[in-house]
Amino acid sequence: MSWILYGVASPAVFAAVNHLDAHIVNKQVKGPEAMPLYTAIVVFVLSVVAFLAAGLPNLGLSGLVITLSGFILMMAYVFYFRAIAVGDAAFVAAMIQVSALFTLVLSVVFLHERLSASRWVGFFLIMGAAIALSLKSVDGKLRLGKAFWPMMMANLCWAAAAVLVKQAFATRTFLPILAYEGFGVALGGVAIASSRSVRQAFRTSIRESGRRVILLVFANEGLSFLGKALFFLGISLGPVAIVSALGGVQPFFSIGYGYVLAFLLPQVFPRPEGGRDLLQRLLLSGLLVAGIWLCR
């Protein structure tokens, strides 16, 4: 049952990545535009390592499909970093779970999977909890937070990538898939680097950020790659639906990390909301988890 450990370890790692991303984007690099390029560089290097470790595998047409999923994944990172720049890490961690909903919808449309009654219930639980988490009071009126739509776009891209790569695990081990998807992420990085504003933001971040910050950025991107590797390892050993559903615990890890980091480094990480707001977020995160389990 080691796949359960991998399934839980992956969201635990990604929750830590979310907090570090929020700190880096808001306090260090000062903007989301440059961050996807850091992701592309780190993922490419680690993908080459995985490719060599796997024995230079030739996946043929499957390799092209997996590479395409990585390209789409890079587009998800673009929207994700925009969201993390305007939303707190715990909110983003909760909203990431909506990708399960989009994955379900795309699976029905393109893979012709059937939608049972329990999945319909899970569908509405996930969507309702996501919208409730996003609502903010502005001038006495409830409005969706700024991070809502970027996260919706990120989730759509994550889901599309997941649907593309889903079938590969029937015949492939996780390491070649991890490598080929990473090459797709790198190609996506090349594509967004064609934008002059992105290149300028990247050069500015290199010039204005100290060596310590750059090392932190690369270390965090490496941590993100580790989270992805743990997830792939989990679904290569256990049931894909259940391992994916285990990702629903990420919001709880994120909330816990927020309090620990605020206690250990109060000058760096702000104190998370408490009291009624915390209880509300925990309850809504619980509804997200329930919806994901119903959709598995």
Short mmCIF file of C-alpha atoms in Angstrom, two decimals:
data_model
loop_
_atom_site.label_atom_id
_atom_site.label_comp_id
_atom_site.label_asym_id
_atom_site.label_seq_id
_atom_site.Cartn_x
_atom_site.Cartn_y
_atom_site.Cartn_z
CA MET A 1 0.00 0.00 0.00
CA SER A 2 2.99 2.33 -0.53
CA TRP A 3 0.97 4.15 -3.20
CA ILE A 4 -1.15 5.66 -0.40
CA LEU A 5 1.99 7.22 1.11
CA TYR A 6 2.98 8.62 -2.27
CA GLY A 7 -0.58 9.86 -2.82
CA VAL A 8 -0.52 11.78 0.48
CA ALA A 9 3.10 12.92 0.20
CA SER A 10 2.47 14.61 -3.15
CA PRO A 11 -0.17 17.13 -1.89
CA ALA A 12 1.94 17.68 1.23
CA VAL A 13 4.84 18.74 -0.98
CA PHE A 14 2.67 20.85 -3.28
CA ALA A 15 1.14 22.68 -0.29
CA ALA A 16 4.66 23.72 0.78
CA VAL A 17 5.40 24.79 -2.81
CA ASN A 18 2.27 27.00 -2.83
CA HIS A 19 3.43 28.88 0.28
CA LEU A 20 6.93 29.38 -1.07
CA ASP A 21 5.54 30.48 -4.45
CA ALA A 22 3.35 33.09 -2.75
CA HIS A 23 6.32 34.37 -0.74
CA ILE A 24 8.61 34.48 -3.78
CA VAL A 25 6.11 36.18 -6.11
CA ASN A 26 4.91 38.77 -3.58
CA LYS A 27 8.08 39.46 -1.60
CA GLN A 28 11.09 38.50 -3.71
CA VAL A 29 10.65 38.38 -7.48
CA LYS A 30 7.80 40.93 -7.40
CA GLY A 31 5.58 39.60 -10.15
CA PRO A 32 4.35 36.42 -11.79
CA GLU A 33 5.59 36.93 -15.35
CA ALA A 34 9.10 35.55 -14.86
CA MET A 35 8.21 32.55 -12.72
CA PRO A 36 7.13 30.12 -15.49
CA LEU A 37 10.57 30.44 -17.10
CA TYR A 38 12.24 29.38 -13.86
CA THR A 39 9.88 26.40 -13.85
CA ALA A 40 10.79 25.51 -17.43
CA ILE A 41 14.53 25.63 -16.73
CA VAL A 42 14.39 23.45 -13.62
CA VAL A 43 11.92 20.96 -15.11
CA PHE A 44 14.03 20.60 -18.27
CA VAL A 45 17.21 19.82 -16.33
CA LEU A 46 15.46 17.30 -14.07
CA SER A 47 13.64 15.77 -17.04
CA VAL A 48 16.96 15.13 -18.76
CA VAL A 49 18.12 13.35 -15.59
CA ALA A 50 14.91 11.26 -15.55
CA PHE A 51 15.29 10.52 -19.27
CA LEU A 52 18.85 9.24 -18.79
CA ALA A 53 17.86 7.26 -15.69
CA ALA A 54 15.05 5.60 -17.67
CA GLY A 55 17.52 4.44 -20.32
CA LEU A 56 16.71 6.92 -23.12
CA PRO A 57 13.20 5.53 -23.73
CA ASN A 58 11.50 5.97 -27.11
CA LEU A 59 7.76 6.23 -26.49
CA GLY A 60 6.83 6.86 -30.11
CA LEU A 61 3.43 8.50 -30.63
CA SER A 62 2.69 8.21 -26.91
CA GLY A 63 5.76 10.34 -26.28
CA LEU A 64 4.38 13.10 -28.51
CA VAL A 65 1.04 13.03 -26.68
CA ILE A 66 2.75 13.18 -23.28
CA THR A 67 4.98 16.02 -24.50
CA LEU A 68 1.85 17.90 -25.60
CA SER A 69 0.42 17.40 -22.10
CA GLY A 70 3.57 18.99 -20.69
CA PHE A 71 3.19 21.95 -23.06
CA ILE A 72 -0.36 22.49 -21.82
CA LEU A 73 0.91 22.09 -18.27
CA MET A 74 3.21 25.06 -18.78
CA MET A 75 0.19 27.15 -19.77
CA ALA A 76 -1.35 26.11 -16.45
CA TYR A 77 1.72 27.43 -14.64
CA VAL A 78 1.29 30.81 -16.34
CA PHE A 79 -2.24 31.18 -14.94
CA TYR A 80 -1.23 29.64 -11.59
CA PHE A 81 1.46 32.25 -10.97
CA ARG A 82 -0.96 35.03 -11.86
CA ALA A 83 -3.37 33.62 -9.26
CA ILE A 84 -0.74 33.20 -6.55
CA ALA A 85 0.22 36.86 -7.03
CA VAL A 86 -3.28 38.04 -6.00
CA GLY A 87 -4.52 35.19 -3.76
CA ASP A 88 -3.19 33.58 -0.60
CA ALA A 89 -1.56 30.14 -0.68
CA ALA A 90 -4.33 28.36 1.25
CA PHE A 91 -6.97 29.62 -1.19
CA VAL A 92 -4.91 28.58 -4.21
CA ALA A 93 -4.28 25.14 -2.67
CA ALA A 94 -8.03 24.69 -2.27
CA MET A 95 -8.83 25.93 -5.76
CA ILE A 96 -6.31 23.53 -7.32
CA GLN A 97 -8.69 20.73 -6.36
CA VAL A 98 -11.20 22.03 -8.92
CA SER A 99 -8.94 20.48 -11.58
CA ALA A 100 -10.53 17.14 -10.60
CA LEU A 101 -13.86 18.56 -11.74
CA PHE A 102 -12.52 19.66 -15.12
CA THR A 103 -10.75 16.31 -15.52
CA LEU A 104 -14.07 14.56 -14.96
CA VAL A 105 -15.85 16.72 -17.53
CA LEU A 106 -13.11 16.29 -20.16
CA SER A 107 -13.03 12.54 -19.51
CA VAL A 108 -16.77 12.37 -20.20
CA VAL A 109 -16.46 14.45 -23.38
CA PHE A 110 -13.30 12.97 -24.91
CA LEU A 111 -12.86 9.57 -23.24
CA HIS A 112 -16.61 8.80 -23.16
CA GLU A 113 -16.56 7.92 -19.46
CA ARG A 114 -19.97 7.67 -17.80
CA LEU A 115 -21.13 10.15 -15.17
CA SER A 116 -22.87 8.33 -12.31
CA ALA A 117 -25.29 9.89 -9.83
CA SER A 118 -22.57 10.09 -7.15
CA ARG A 119 -20.28 11.91 -9.59
CA TRP A 120 -23.01 14.42 -10.34
CA VAL A 121 -23.29 15.10 -6.59
CA GLY A 122 -19.50 15.43 -6.38
CA PHE A 123 -19.58 17.77 -9.37
CA PHE A 124 -21.90 20.24 -7.64
CA LEU A 125 -20.10 19.91 -4.28
CA ILE A 126 -16.77 20.84 -5.85
CA MET A 127 -18.14 23.73 -7.88
CA GLY A 128 -20.21 25.10 -5.01
CA ALA A 129 -17.33 24.94 -2.54
CA ALA A 130 -14.94 26.55 -5.04
CA ILE A 131 -17.26 29.49 -5.68
CA ALA A 132 -17.97 29.92 -1.95
CA LEU A 133 -14.21 29.95 -1.21
CA SER A 134 -13.72 32.63 -3.86
CA LEU A 135 -16.43 35.04 -2.74
CA LYS A 136 -15.20 38.29 -1.21
CA SER A 137 -17.21 41.15 0.29
CA VAL A 138 -16.55 44.36 -1.68
CA ASP A 139 -18.57 47.45 -0.68
CA GLY A 140 -21.13 45.20 0.95
CA LYS A 141 -21.52 43.02 -2.15
CA LEU A 142 -20.21 39.50 -2.67
CA ARG A 143 -17.85 39.22 -5.62
CA LEU A 144 -15.44 36.59 -6.91
CA GLY A 145 -11.86 37.13 -5.79
CA LYS A 146 -9.19 38.17 -8.30
CA ALA A 147 -7.56 34.74 -8.20
CA PHE A 148 -10.73 32.88 -9.19
CA TRP A 149 -10.58 33.13 -12.98
CA PRO A 150 -6.80 32.60 -13.31
CA MET A 151 -7.21 29.46 -11.19
CA MET A 152 -10.13 28.31 -13.34
CA MET A 153 -7.95 28.61 -16.44
CA ALA A 154 -5.06 26.87 -14.68
CA ASN A 155 -7.37 24.03 -13.63
CA LEU A 156 -8.68 23.65 -17.17
CA CYS A 157 -5.11 23.32 -18.46
CA TRP A 158 -4.16 20.88 -15.69
CA ALA A 159 -7.21 18.78 -16.50
CA ALA A 160 -6.46 18.75 -20.24
CA ALA A 161 -2.90 17.64 -19.50
CA ALA A 162 -4.15 14.93 -17.14
CA VAL A 163 -6.59 13.54 -19.71
CA LEU A 164 -3.83 13.37 -22.35
CA VAL A 165 -1.39 11.57 -20.08
CA LYS A 166 -3.96 9.36 -18.35
CA GLN A 167 -3.86 6.49 -20.85
CA ALA A 168 -0.06 6.27 -20.84
CA PHE A 169 0.02 4.66 -17.41
CA ALA A 170 -1.67 1.55 -18.74
CA THR A 171 1.56 0.49 -20.47
CA ARG A 172 4.34 2.80 -19.21
CA THR A 173 6.25 3.27 -15.98
CA PHE A 174 6.26 6.67 -14.32
CA LEU A 175 9.87 7.74 -15.04
CA PRO A 176 9.68 7.94 -18.88
CA ILE A 177 6.32 9.73 -18.62
CA LEU A 178 7.78 12.19 -16.14
CA ALA A 179 10.67 12.89 -18.51
CA TYR A 180 8.55 13.40 -21.64
CA GLU A 181 6.05 15.61 -19.84
CA GLY A 182 8.97 17.67 -18.54
CA PHE A 183 10.23 18.15 -22.11
CA GLY A 184 6.78 19.45 -22.99
CA VAL A 185 6.94 21.91 -20.09
CA ALA A 186 10.32 23.10 -21.38
CA LEU A 187 8.87 23.61 -24.88
CA GLY A 188 6.07 25.61 -23.32
CA GLY A 189 8.71 27.73 -21.62
CA VAL A 190 10.33 28.40 -24.99
CA ALA A 191 6.93 29.43 -26.37
CA ILE A 192 6.16 31.95 -23.64
CA ALA A 193 9.74 33.25 -23.82
CA SER A 194 8.85 34.52 -27.29
CA SER A 195 6.97 37.30 -25.49
CA ARG A 196 9.17 40.35 -25.04
CA SER A 197 7.49 41.28 -21.76
CA VAL A 198 8.19 37.82 -20.31
CA ARG A 199 11.84 37.96 -21.33
CA GLN A 200 12.17 41.44 -19.86
CA ALA A 201 10.53 40.35 -16.59
CA PHE A 202 12.88 37.36 -16.41
CA ARG A 203 15.99 39.50 -17.01
CA THR A 204 14.78 42.03 -14.43
CA SER A 205 14.23 39.31 -11.84
CA ILE A 206 17.72 37.93 -12.45
CA ARG A 207 19.26 41.40 -12.17
CA GLU A 208 17.35 42.64 -9.14
CA SER A 209 17.09 39.42 -7.13
CA GLY A 210 20.09 38.31 -5.14
CA ARG A 211 21.76 34.93 -5.49
CA ARG A 212 19.95 33.71 -2.40
CA VAL A 213 16.54 34.46 -3.94
CA ILE A 214 17.44 32.78 -7.24
CA LEU A 215 18.59 29.68 -5.38
CA LEU A 216 15.31 29.69 -3.41
CA VAL A 217 13.32 29.92 -6.64
CA PHE A 218 15.18 27.03 -8.25
CA ALA A 219 14.98 24.94 -5.06
CA ASN A 220 11.22 25.48 -4.88
CA GLU A 221 10.78 24.50 -8.53
CA GLY A 222 12.77 21.37 -7.79
CA LEU A 223 10.42 20.68 -4.89
CA SER A 224 7.48 21.05 -7.27
CA PHE A 225 9.07 18.50 -9.61
CA LEU A 226 9.41 16.15 -6.63
CA GLY A 227 5.69 16.55 -5.90
CA LYS A 228 4.87 15.64 -9.50
CA ALA A 229 7.22 12.61 -9.35
CA LEU A 230 5.53 11.38 -6.16
CA PHE A 231 2.11 11.73 -7.79
CA PHE A 232 3.20 9.84 -10.92
CA LEU A 233 4.80 7.14 -8.77
CA GLY A 234 1.57 6.84 -6.78
CA ILE A 235 -0.67 6.41 -9.82
CA SER A 236 1.80 3.97 -11.39
CA LEU A 237 1.45 1.69 -8.32
CA GLY A 238 -2.16 2.20 -7.22
CA PRO A 239 -5.64 3.14 -8.51
CA VAL A 240 -5.45 6.39 -10.47
CA ALA A 241 -8.81 7.69 -9.24
CA ILE A 242 -8.06 7.15 -5.55
CA VAL A 243 -4.50 8.52 -5.74
CA SER A 244 -5.89 11.60 -7.50
CA ALA A 245 -8.60 11.93 -4.86
CA LEU A 246 -5.96 11.88 -2.12
CA GLY A 247 -4.79 15.20 -3.54
CA GLY A 248 -7.86 16.68 -1.90
CA VAL A 249 -6.02 16.83 1.43
CA GLN A 250 -3.75 19.58 0.06
CA PRO A 251 -5.83 22.49 1.46
CA PHE A 252 -5.53 21.05 4.97
CA PHE A 253 -1.75 20.76 4.64
CA SER A 254 -1.67 24.33 3.35
CA ILE A 255 -3.66 25.71 6.28
CA GLY A 256 -1.43 23.84 8.73
CA TYR A 257 1.75 25.07 7.04
CA GLY A 258 0.43 28.62 7.18
CA TYR A 259 0.21 28.54 10.97
CA VAL A 260 3.55 26.80 11.40
CA LEU A 261 5.37 29.25 9.11
CA ALA A 262 3.71 32.27 10.77
CA PHE A 263 4.83 30.94 14.17
CA LEU A 264 8.42 30.16 13.13
CA LEU A 265 8.97 33.13 10.77
CA PRO A 266 6.43 35.84 11.70
CA GLN A 267 8.52 38.52 10.01
CA VAL A 268 8.35 36.67 6.69
CA PHE A 269 4.97 34.91 6.60
CA PRO A 270 1.78 36.74 7.67
CA ARG A 271 -0.46 35.22 10.29
CA PRO A 272 -3.31 33.26 8.64
CA GLU A 273 -6.90 34.19 9.24
CA GLY A 274 -8.50 32.57 12.25
CA GLY A 275 -11.77 32.15 14.07
CA ARG A 276 -14.88 32.12 11.93
CA ASP A 277 -12.99 32.60 8.64
CA LEU A 278 -10.75 29.62 9.39
CA LEU A 279 -13.70 27.42 10.31
CA GLN A 280 -15.51 28.42 7.13
CA ARG A 281 -12.46 27.63 4.99
CA LEU A 282 -11.99 24.25 6.69
CA LEU A 283 -15.63 23.34 6.12
CA LEU A 284 -15.54 24.35 2.46
CA SER A 285 -12.26 22.50 1.96
CA GLY A 286 -13.96 19.46 3.50
CA LEU A 287 -16.75 19.77 0.93
CA LEU A 288 -14.13 19.89 -1.82
CA VAL A 289 -12.57 16.67 -0.53
CA ALA A 290 -16.00 15.01 -0.30
CA GLY A 291 -16.78 16.04 -3.87
CA ILE A 292 -13.45 14.70 -5.15
CA TRP A 293 -14.02 11.34 -3.45
CA LEU A 294 -17.49 11.09 -5.01
CA CYS A 295 -15.97 11.84 -8.43
CA ARG A 296 -13.15 9.29 -8.17
#
